[in-house]
Coordinates of C-alpha atoms in Angstrom, one line a residue:
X1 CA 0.0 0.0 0.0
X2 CA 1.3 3.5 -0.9
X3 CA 1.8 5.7 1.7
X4 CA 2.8 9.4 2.3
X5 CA 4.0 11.6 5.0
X6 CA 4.8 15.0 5.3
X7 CA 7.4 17.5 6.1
X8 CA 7.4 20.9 6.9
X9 CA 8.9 24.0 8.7
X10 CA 5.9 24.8 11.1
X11 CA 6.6 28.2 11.2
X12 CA 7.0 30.3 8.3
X13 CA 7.8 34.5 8.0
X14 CA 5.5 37.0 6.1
X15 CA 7.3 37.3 2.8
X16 CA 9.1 34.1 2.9
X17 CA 9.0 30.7 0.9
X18 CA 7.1 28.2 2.1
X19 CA 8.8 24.2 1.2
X20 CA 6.7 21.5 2.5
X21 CA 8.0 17.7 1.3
X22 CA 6.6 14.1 0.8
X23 CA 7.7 11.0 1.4
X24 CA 6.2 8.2 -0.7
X25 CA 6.9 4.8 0.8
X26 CA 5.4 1.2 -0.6
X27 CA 5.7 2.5 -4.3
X28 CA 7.2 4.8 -7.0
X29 CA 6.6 8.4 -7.5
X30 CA 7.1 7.4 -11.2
X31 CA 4.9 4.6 -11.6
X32 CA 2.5 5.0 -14.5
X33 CA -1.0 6.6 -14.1
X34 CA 0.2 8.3 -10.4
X35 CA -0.7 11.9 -9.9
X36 CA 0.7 13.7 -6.6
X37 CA -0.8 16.5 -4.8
X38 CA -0.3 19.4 -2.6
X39 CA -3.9 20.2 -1.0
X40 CA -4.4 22.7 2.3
X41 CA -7.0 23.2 4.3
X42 CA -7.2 27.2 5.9
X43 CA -9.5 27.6 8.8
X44 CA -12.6 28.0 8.1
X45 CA -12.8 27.2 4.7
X46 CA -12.8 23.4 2.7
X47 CA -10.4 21.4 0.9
X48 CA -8.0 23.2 -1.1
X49 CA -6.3 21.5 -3.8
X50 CA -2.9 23.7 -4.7
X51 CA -0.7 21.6 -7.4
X52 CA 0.0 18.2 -8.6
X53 CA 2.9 16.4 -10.4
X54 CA 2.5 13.3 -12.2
X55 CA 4.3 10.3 -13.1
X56 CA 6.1 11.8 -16.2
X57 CA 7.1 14.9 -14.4
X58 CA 4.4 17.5 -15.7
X59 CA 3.2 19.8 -12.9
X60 CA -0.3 21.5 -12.9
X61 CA -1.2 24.3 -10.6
X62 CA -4.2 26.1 -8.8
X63 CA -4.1 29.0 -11.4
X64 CA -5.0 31.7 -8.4
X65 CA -1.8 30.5 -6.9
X66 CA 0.1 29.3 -9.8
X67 CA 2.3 32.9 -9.7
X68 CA 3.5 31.8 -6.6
X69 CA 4.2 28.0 -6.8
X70 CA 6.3 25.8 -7.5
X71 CA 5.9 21.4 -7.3
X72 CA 8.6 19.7 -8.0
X73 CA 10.4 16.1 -7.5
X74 CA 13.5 14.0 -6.2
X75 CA 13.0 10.8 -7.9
X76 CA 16.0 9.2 -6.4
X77 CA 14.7 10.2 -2.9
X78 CA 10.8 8.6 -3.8
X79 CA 10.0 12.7 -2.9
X80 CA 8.1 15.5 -4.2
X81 CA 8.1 19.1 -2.5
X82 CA 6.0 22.0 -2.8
X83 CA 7.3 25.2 -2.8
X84 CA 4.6 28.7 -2.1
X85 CA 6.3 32.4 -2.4
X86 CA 5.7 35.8 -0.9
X87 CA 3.7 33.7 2.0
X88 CA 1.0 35.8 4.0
X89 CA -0.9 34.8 6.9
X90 CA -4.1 33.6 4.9
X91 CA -1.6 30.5 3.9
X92 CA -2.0 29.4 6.9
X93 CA -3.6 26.1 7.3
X94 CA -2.7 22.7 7.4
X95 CA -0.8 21.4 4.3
X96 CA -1.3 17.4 2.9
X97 CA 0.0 15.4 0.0
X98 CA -1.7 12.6 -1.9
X99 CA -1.2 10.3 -4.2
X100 CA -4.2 9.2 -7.1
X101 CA -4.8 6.9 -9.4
X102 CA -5.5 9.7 -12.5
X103 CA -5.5 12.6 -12.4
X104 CA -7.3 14.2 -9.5
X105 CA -11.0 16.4 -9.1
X106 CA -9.1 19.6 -8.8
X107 CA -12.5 21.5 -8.1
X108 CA -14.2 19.2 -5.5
X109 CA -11.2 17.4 -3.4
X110 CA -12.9 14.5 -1.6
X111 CA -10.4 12.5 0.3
X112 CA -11.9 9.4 -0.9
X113 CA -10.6 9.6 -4.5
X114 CA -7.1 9.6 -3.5
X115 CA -5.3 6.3 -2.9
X116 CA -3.2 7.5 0.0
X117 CA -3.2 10.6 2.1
X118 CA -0.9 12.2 4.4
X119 CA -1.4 12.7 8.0
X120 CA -1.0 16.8 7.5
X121 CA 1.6 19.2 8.3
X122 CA 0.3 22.6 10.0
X123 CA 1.9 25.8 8.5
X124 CA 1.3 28.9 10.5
X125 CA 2.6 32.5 8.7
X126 CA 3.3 34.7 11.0
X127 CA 6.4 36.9 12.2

């Protein structure tokens, strides 16, 4: 069974880059038809799916927030990191990674559709 856990700094600076990374364990980040994403949730509000990478390598963003991000992969390290600039405190929230089957419902995030999910990182802005 694929699993994934995330990494992250916790606390983040106004201004600054936000990386959070995941950890894929019990398959490849490469194997065909696997899509990978970065989804947050920000108090208060839903399920918000950011970016994805899929097994070739081609990201797809959030286009709100595609000026400010950045998914990208370590293959050799099974990893993929996201990477969100000029961070304010409304990027707050509580960061996960995924892994589907396809490519995902980038409107409507149910947990449900993804194969594996990660436990969460929290990522507060503030200075």
């Amino acid at each position: 069974q694929v699993q994934v856990q995330e990494s992250g700094p916790g606390l983040v600076k106004p201004s600054a880059t936000l990386s959070v990374t995941c950890s894929v364990s019990g398959g490849s980040i490469t194997a065909t038809n696997y899509y990978w994403s970065w989804i947050r949730q920000i108090p208060g509000k839903g399920l918000q799916w950011i970016a994805y990478i899929g097994y070739r390598g081609t990201p797809y963003y959030r286009s709100s927030l595609k000026s400010r991000t950045t998914i990208s992969r370590d293959t050799a390290k099974n990893q993929f990191t996201l990477q969100l600039r000029s961070v304010t405190p409304e990027d707050t929230g509580v960061y996960y990674c995924a892994g589907s089957i396809g490519t995902p419902d980038t409107g409507n995030v149910n947990r449900g559709d993804f194969v594996s999910w990660g436990q969460g990182t929290q990522v507060t802005v503030s200075s």
